[in-house]
mmCIF file of C-alpha atoms in Angstrom:
data_model
loop_
_atom_site.group_PDB
_atom_site.id
_atom_site.type_symbol
_atom_site.label_atom_id
_atom_site.label_comp_id
_atom_site.label_asym_id
_atom_site.label_seq_id
_atom_site.Cartn_x
_atom_site.Cartn_y
_atom_site.Cartn_z
ATOM 1 C CA ASP A 1 102.547 102.203 120.771
ATOM 2 C CA ALA A 2 103.790 105.103 118.713
ATOM 3 C CA GLY A 3 101.939 105.762 115.509
ATOM 4 C CA VAL A 4 103.385 106.829 112.184
ATOM 5 C CA ILE A 5 105.727 109.744 112.814
ATOM 6 C CA GLN A 6 106.313 112.426 110.221
ATOM 7 C CA SER A 7 108.662 115.394 110.230
ATOM 8 C CA PRO A 8 108.646 118.274 109.843
ATOM 9 C CA ARG A 9 105.004 119.105 110.621
ATOM 10 C CA HIS A 10 105.324 122.406 108.806
ATOM 11 C CA GLU A 11 107.843 123.574 106.227
ATOM 12 C CA VAL A 12 107.995 126.917 104.482
ATOM 13 C CA THR A 13 110.602 127.280 101.784
ATOM 14 C CA GLU A 14 111.382 129.291 98.709
ATOM 15 C CA MET A 15 111.037 128.133 95.148
ATOM 16 C CA GLY A 16 114.105 126.241 93.970
ATOM 17 C CA GLN A 17 115.088 124.919 97.377
ATOM 18 C CA GLU A 18 115.384 121.240 98.197
ATOM 19 C CA VAL A 19 112.767 119.805 100.548
ATOM 20 C CA THR A 20 113.064 116.523 102.442
ATOM 21 C CA LEU A 21 110.104 115.006 104.261
ATOM 22 C CA ARG A 22 110.648 112.133 106.659
ATOM 23 C CA CYS A 23 108.544 109.236 107.875
ATOM 24 C CA LYS A 24 108.922 106.544 110.505
ATOM 25 C CA PRO A 25 106.308 103.801 110.037
ATOM 26 C CA ILE A 26 104.827 101.699 112.811
ATOM 27 C CA SER A 27 107.193 98.922 113.819
ATOM 28 C CA GLY A 28 106.300 95.637 112.132
ATOM 29 C CA HIS A 29 104.404 97.239 109.253
ATOM 30 C CA ASP A 30 105.852 96.217 105.904
ATOM 31 C CA TYR A 31 103.934 98.543 103.566
ATOM 32 C CA LEU A 32 104.597 102.272 103.437
ATOM 33 C CA PHE A 33 102.634 104.792 101.376
ATOM 34 C CA TRP A 34 103.203 108.456 100.509
ATOM 35 C CA TYR A 35 100.113 110.550 99.695
ATOM 36 C CA ARG A 36 99.694 114.209 98.776
ATOM 37 C CA GLN A 37 96.562 116.181 99.696
ATOM 38 C CA THR A 38 95.472 119.389 97.972
ATOM 39 C CA MET A 39 92.149 121.174 97.658
ATOM 40 C CA MET A 40 92.172 120.802 93.882
ATOM 41 C CA ARG A 41 93.150 117.139 93.524
ATOM 42 C CA GLY A 42 92.190 115.628 96.868
ATOM 43 C CA LEU A 43 94.297 112.727 98.160
ATOM 44 C CA GLU A 44 96.751 111.351 95.608
ATOM 45 C CA LEU A 45 98.937 108.264 96.029
ATOM 46 C CA LEU A 46 102.500 109.158 95.066
ATOM 47 C CA ILE A 47 104.427 105.945 95.738
ATOM 48 C CA TYR A 48 104.329 102.881 97.936
ATOM 49 C CA PHE A 49 106.908 100.411 99.239
ATOM 50 C CA ASN A 50 106.724 96.803 100.369
ATOM 51 C CA ASN A 51 109.600 95.504 102.483
ATOM 52 C CA ASN A 52 111.585 98.653 101.609
ATOM 53 C CA VAL A 53 111.220 98.080 97.843
ATOM 54 C CA PRO A 54 109.277 100.597 95.713
ATOM 55 C CA ILE A 55 106.316 98.797 94.159
ATOM 56 C CA ASP A 56 104.421 101.513 92.329
ATOM 57 C CA ASP A 57 105.710 105.051 91.729
ATOM 58 C CA SER A 58 103.298 105.905 88.931
ATOM 59 C CA GLY A 59 101.814 108.704 91.020
ATOM 60 C CA MET A 60 105.070 110.610 91.411
ATOM 61 C CA PRO A 61 104.370 113.805 89.494
ATOM 62 C CA GLU A 62 107.767 114.315 87.841
ATOM 63 C CA ASP A 63 111.489 113.801 88.132
ATOM 64 C CA ARG A 64 111.763 116.492 90.764
ATOM 65 C CA PHE A 65 110.204 114.050 93.209
ATOM 66 C CA SER A 66 112.066 111.056 94.620
ATOM 67 C CA ALA A 67 111.435 108.682 97.504
ATOM 68 C CA LYS A 68 113.640 106.213 99.328
ATOM 69 C CA MET A 69 113.250 103.644 102.049
ATOM 70 C CA PRO A 70 116.738 102.622 103.187
ATOM 71 C CA ASN A 71 115.421 100.428 106.000
ATOM 72 C CA ALA A 72 112.194 99.225 107.559
ATOM 73 C CA SER A 73 111.944 102.145 109.972
ATOM 74 C CA PHE A 74 112.618 105.156 107.781
ATOM 75 C CA SER A 75 111.532 106.723 104.491
ATOM 76 C CA THR A 76 112.119 110.068 102.818
ATOM 77 C CA LEU A 77 110.300 112.016 100.127
ATOM 78 C CA LYS A 78 112.499 114.590 98.451
ATOM 79 C CA ILE A 79 111.548 117.449 96.134
ATOM 80 C CA GLN A 80 114.367 119.134 94.253
ATOM 81 C CA PRO A 81 113.927 121.830 93.103
ATOM 82 C CA SER A 82 110.647 122.769 94.807
ATOM 83 C CA GLU A 83 107.962 124.854 93.077
ATOM 84 C CA PRO A 84 104.921 126.734 94.441
ATOM 85 C CA ARG A 85 102.577 124.114 92.933
ATOM 86 C CA ASP A 86 104.144 121.534 95.245
ATOM 87 C CA SER A 87 102.477 123.245 98.212
ATOM 88 C CA ALA A 88 100.311 120.599 99.876
ATOM 89 C CA VAL A 89 99.996 118.350 102.893
ATOM 90 C CA TYR A 90 102.062 115.193 102.465
ATOM 91 C CA PHE A 91 100.959 112.108 104.370
ATOM 92 C CA CYS A 92 102.827 108.935 105.131
ATOM 93 C CA ALA A 93 100.889 105.780 106.003
ATOM 94 C CA SER A 94 101.860 102.225 106.902
ATOM 95 C CA ARG A 95 100.114 98.872 107.000
ATOM 96 C CA LEU A 96 100.491 95.491 108.624
ATOM 97 C CA PRO A 97 101.903 92.606 106.585
ATOM 98 C CA ASP A 98 99.862 89.786 105.090
ATOM 99 C CA ARG A 99 96.593 91.658 105.163
ATOM 100 C CA GLY A 100 96.291 91.961 101.398
ATOM 101 C CA ARG A 101 93.389 94.073 100.337
ATOM 102 C CA PHE A 102 91.783 94.016 103.778
ATOM 103 C CA GLY A 103 94.462 95.961 105.553
ATOM 104 C CA GLU A 104 93.883 99.206 107.407
ATOM 105 C CA LEU A 105 96.192 102.108 106.683
ATOM 106 C CA PHE A 106 97.633 104.027 109.644
ATOM 107 C CA PHE A 107 98.354 107.645 108.772
ATOM 108 C CA GLY A 108 100.789 110.121 110.225
ATOM 109 C CA GLU A 109 99.690 113.662 111.046
ATOM 110 C CA GLY A 110 101.121 114.990 107.792
ATOM 111 C CA SER A 111 103.757 117.503 106.725
ATOM 112 C CA ARG A 112 102.340 120.802 105.503
ATOM 113 C CA LEU A 113 104.623 122.228 102.804
ATOM 114 C CA THR A 114 104.418 125.797 101.579
ATOM 115 C CA VAL A 115 106.666 126.823 98.697
ATOM 116 C CA LEU A 116 106.841 130.574 98.179
ATOM 117 C CA GLY B 1 91.007 101.737 85.984
ATOM 118 C CA ASN B 2 89.709 101.692 89.534
ATOM 119 C CA SER B 3 88.084 104.826 90.866
ATOM 120 C CA VAL B 4 85.876 106.175 93.639
ATOM 121 C CA THR B 5 83.269 108.926 93.277
ATOM 122 C CA GLN B 6 81.677 110.530 96.302
ATOM 123 C CA MET B 7 79.208 113.335 96.739
ATOM 124 C CA GLU B 8 80.656 116.789 96.788
ATOM 125 C CA GLY B 9 80.546 118.862 99.897
ATOM 126 C CA PRO B 10 80.438 120.714 101.980
ATOM 127 C CA VAL B 11 77.497 119.167 103.778
ATOM 128 C CA THR B 12 76.009 121.156 106.656
ATOM 129 C CA LEU B 13 73.462 119.588 109.013
ATOM 130 C CA SER B 14 71.900 120.347 112.360
ATOM 131 C CA GLU B 15 72.693 118.175 115.359
ATOM 132 C CA GLU B 16 70.583 114.971 115.495
ATOM 133 C CA ALA B 17 69.845 115.073 111.757
ATOM 134 C CA PHE B 18 70.134 111.978 109.543
ATOM 135 C CA LEU B 19 73.293 111.762 107.448
ATOM 136 C CA THR B 20 73.912 110.148 104.072
ATOM 137 C CA ILE B 21 77.116 110.588 102.096
ATOM 138 C CA ASN B 22 76.977 108.838 98.733
ATOM 139 C CA CYS B 23 79.870 106.819 97.337
ATOM 140 C CA THR B 24 80.070 104.771 94.132
ATOM 141 C CA TYR B 25 83.026 102.897 92.732
ATOM 142 C CA THR B 26 84.443 101.404 89.573
ATOM 143 C CA ALA B 27 86.671 98.366 89.951
ATOM 144 C CA THR B 28 87.529 95.052 88.408
ATOM 145 C CA GLY B 29 87.175 91.958 90.518
ATOM 146 C CA TYR B 30 86.054 92.158 94.129
ATOM 147 C CA PRO B 31 87.476 95.175 95.944
ATOM 148 C CA SER B 32 87.353 95.904 99.649
ATOM 149 C CA LEU B 33 85.629 99.166 100.536
ATOM 150 C CA PHE B 34 86.429 101.643 103.294
ATOM 151 C CA TRP B 35 85.333 104.891 104.892
ATOM 152 C CA TYR B 36 88.088 106.991 106.452
ATOM 153 C CA VAL B 37 87.601 110.137 108.545
ATOM 154 C CA GLN B 38 89.937 113.119 108.897
ATOM 155 C CA TYR B 39 89.480 115.439 111.864
ATOM 156 C CA PRO B 40 90.980 118.954 111.650
ATOM 157 C CA GLY B 41 94.768 118.958 111.749
ATOM 158 C CA GLU B 42 95.044 115.175 111.798
ATOM 159 C CA GLY B 43 95.756 112.322 109.433
ATOM 160 C CA LEU B 44 93.078 109.983 108.146
ATOM 161 C CA GLN B 45 91.837 107.143 110.306
ATOM 162 C CA LEU B 46 89.739 104.137 109.406
ATOM 163 C CA LEU B 47 86.050 104.510 110.294
ATOM 164 C CA LEU B 48 84.646 101.257 108.893
ATOM 165 C CA LYS B 49 85.176 98.690 106.164
ATOM 166 C CA ALA B 50 83.470 95.892 104.219
ATOM 167 C CA THR B 51 85.304 93.170 102.359
ATOM 168 C CA LYS B 52 82.614 91.436 100.301
ATOM 169 C CA ALA B 53 79.210 92.041 98.761
ATOM 170 C CA ASP B 54 76.313 92.612 101.205
ATOM 171 C CA ASP B 55 78.693 93.088 104.134
ATOM 172 C CA LYS B 56 77.787 95.964 106.446
ATOM 173 C CA GLY B 57 80.553 97.912 108.140
ATOM 174 C CA SER B 58 79.694 99.856 111.297
ATOM 175 C CA ASN B 59 81.446 101.977 113.908
ATOM 176 C CA LYS B 60 80.550 104.904 116.196
ATOM 177 C CA GLY B 61 76.960 104.870 114.932
ATOM 178 C CA PHE B 62 78.007 105.048 111.275
ATOM 179 C CA GLU B 63 77.056 102.291 108.827
ATOM 180 C CA ALA B 64 77.714 101.433 105.185
ATOM 181 C CA THR B 65 76.612 98.414 103.137
ATOM 182 C CA TYR B 66 78.645 96.984 100.238
ATOM 183 C CA ARG B 67 76.203 96.909 97.305
ATOM 184 C CA LYS B 68 77.731 95.152 94.320
ATOM 185 C CA GLU B 69 74.635 95.484 92.132
ATOM 186 C CA THR B 70 74.737 99.282 92.380
ATOM 187 C CA THR B 71 78.531 99.521 92.974
ATOM 188 C CA SER B 72 77.845 101.695 96.001
ATOM 189 C CA PHE B 73 78.986 102.071 99.605
ATOM 190 C CA HIS B 74 76.940 104.944 101.042
ATOM 191 C CA LEU B 75 77.745 106.187 104.550
ATOM 192 C CA GLU B 76 74.823 106.743 106.949
ATOM 193 C CA LYS B 77 74.267 107.832 110.523
ATOM 194 C CA GLY B 78 70.912 108.198 112.186
ATOM 195 C CA SER B 79 71.687 111.144 114.473
ATOM 196 C CA VAL B 80 74.814 113.242 113.953
ATOM 197 C CA GLN B 81 76.678 115.134 116.646
ATOM 198 C CA VAL B 82 78.846 118.258 116.519
ATOM 199 C CA SER B 83 81.860 116.015 117.130
ATOM 200 C CA ASP B 84 81.192 114.274 113.785
ATOM 201 C CA SER B 85 82.322 117.388 111.929
ATOM 202 C CA ALA B 86 85.211 116.213 109.763
ATOM 203 C CA VAL B 87 86.146 115.227 106.204
ATOM 204 C CA TYR B 88 84.986 111.757 105.145
ATOM 205 C CA PHE B 89 86.748 109.723 102.445
ATOM 206 C CA CYS B 90 85.404 106.693 100.621
ATOM 207 C CA ALA B 91 88.132 104.311 99.440
ATOM 208 C CA LEU B 92 88.712 100.970 97.782
ATOM 209 C CA SER B 93 91.451 98.387 97.720
ATOM 210 C CA SER B 94 91.490 96.330 94.564
ATOM 211 C CA SER B 95 91.801 92.579 94.538
ATOM 212 C CA SER B 96 94.861 92.771 92.297
ATOM 213 C CA ALA B 97 96.957 95.400 94.050
ATOM 214 C CA SER B 98 97.878 96.498 97.532
ATOM 215 C CA LYS B 99 97.217 100.196 97.147
ATOM 216 C CA ILE B 100 94.123 102.013 98.403
ATOM 217 C CA ILE B 101 92.427 104.571 96.167
ATOM 218 C CA PHE B 102 90.541 107.428 97.817
ATOM 219 C CA GLY B 103 87.630 109.557 96.721
ATOM 220 C CA SER B 104 87.877 113.337 96.823
ATOM 221 C CA GLY B 105 86.458 113.644 100.333
ATOM 222 C CA THR B 106 83.262 115.219 101.689
ATOM 223 C CA ARG B 107 83.486 117.916 104.331
ATOM 224 C CA LEU B 108 80.742 117.590 106.964
ATOM 225 C CA SER B 109 79.831 120.394 109.358
ATOM 226 C CA ILE B 110 77.295 119.893 112.155
ATOM 227 C CA ARG B 111 75.540 122.908 113.715
ATOM 228 C CA PRO B 112 74.651 122.737 117.423
#
C-alpha cells in the first residue's frame, strides 16, 4: 500500500511568491494533519481535518497560511506571500478512523521549503 | 494546556551502551502516550505506545512505561546499535481531542 504522499519534496522560492504544498493521505484514513518542523520550534501542528472538514486551525501562524481539503484524497497547504521565516520542513500525516486517542499517525516524507 | 517535555539533545553514546531519554507530560484526563522516531530524510514513524497507566510499550528492543504518578514516559533500550541513530519524539494524545502533541525531539547518535 502506498503511504502518505507529499509534493514537492523540495521547493526553493523567493520572498513574496506563492507556495502550494500537496498531500495525498492513505486511502481510508479520515484524519489529516499538517505539521511544520524547524530547529527553533520543533514540530508544530498547524491544522487538522476530519472527513475533509477543518477541526482545529489554531496552529496556523497567520493569514498568509491557508489549507484546504476538497476531497478525501487530497489536501493543500498554501502560503501567500511567502517569507524567509516560513522556511521549514512541512509534514502531512493521516490516521485511521474510529481510533480516537489511540490512533497511530502515518507521516509523509515531508516537503522542505526554502524561502530566499 | 497539554504539553510534552523531553530531555534536550544531542545524545551521543557508544554502541551497546544503555539508553534513557526522559519524557514528562502535562495533560488533563487520561492521555495516550507515544514515542515516534525520525530517521534522516524521512517522516516520523511510530515506535511504541501506551494507552493507560502502568502500560508498557515495546518495540525493536525499546521500552517505555506509562507512569501516571510521575507523569513520565521515559524511553529505554538496553544495548543501542549504530542503526538507532535518529531523532526521537515523545508525544501525547489527549482524551478530549484527536490531535497529537509532540515534544521537541532528542537527537541520538551512536558511535561504532
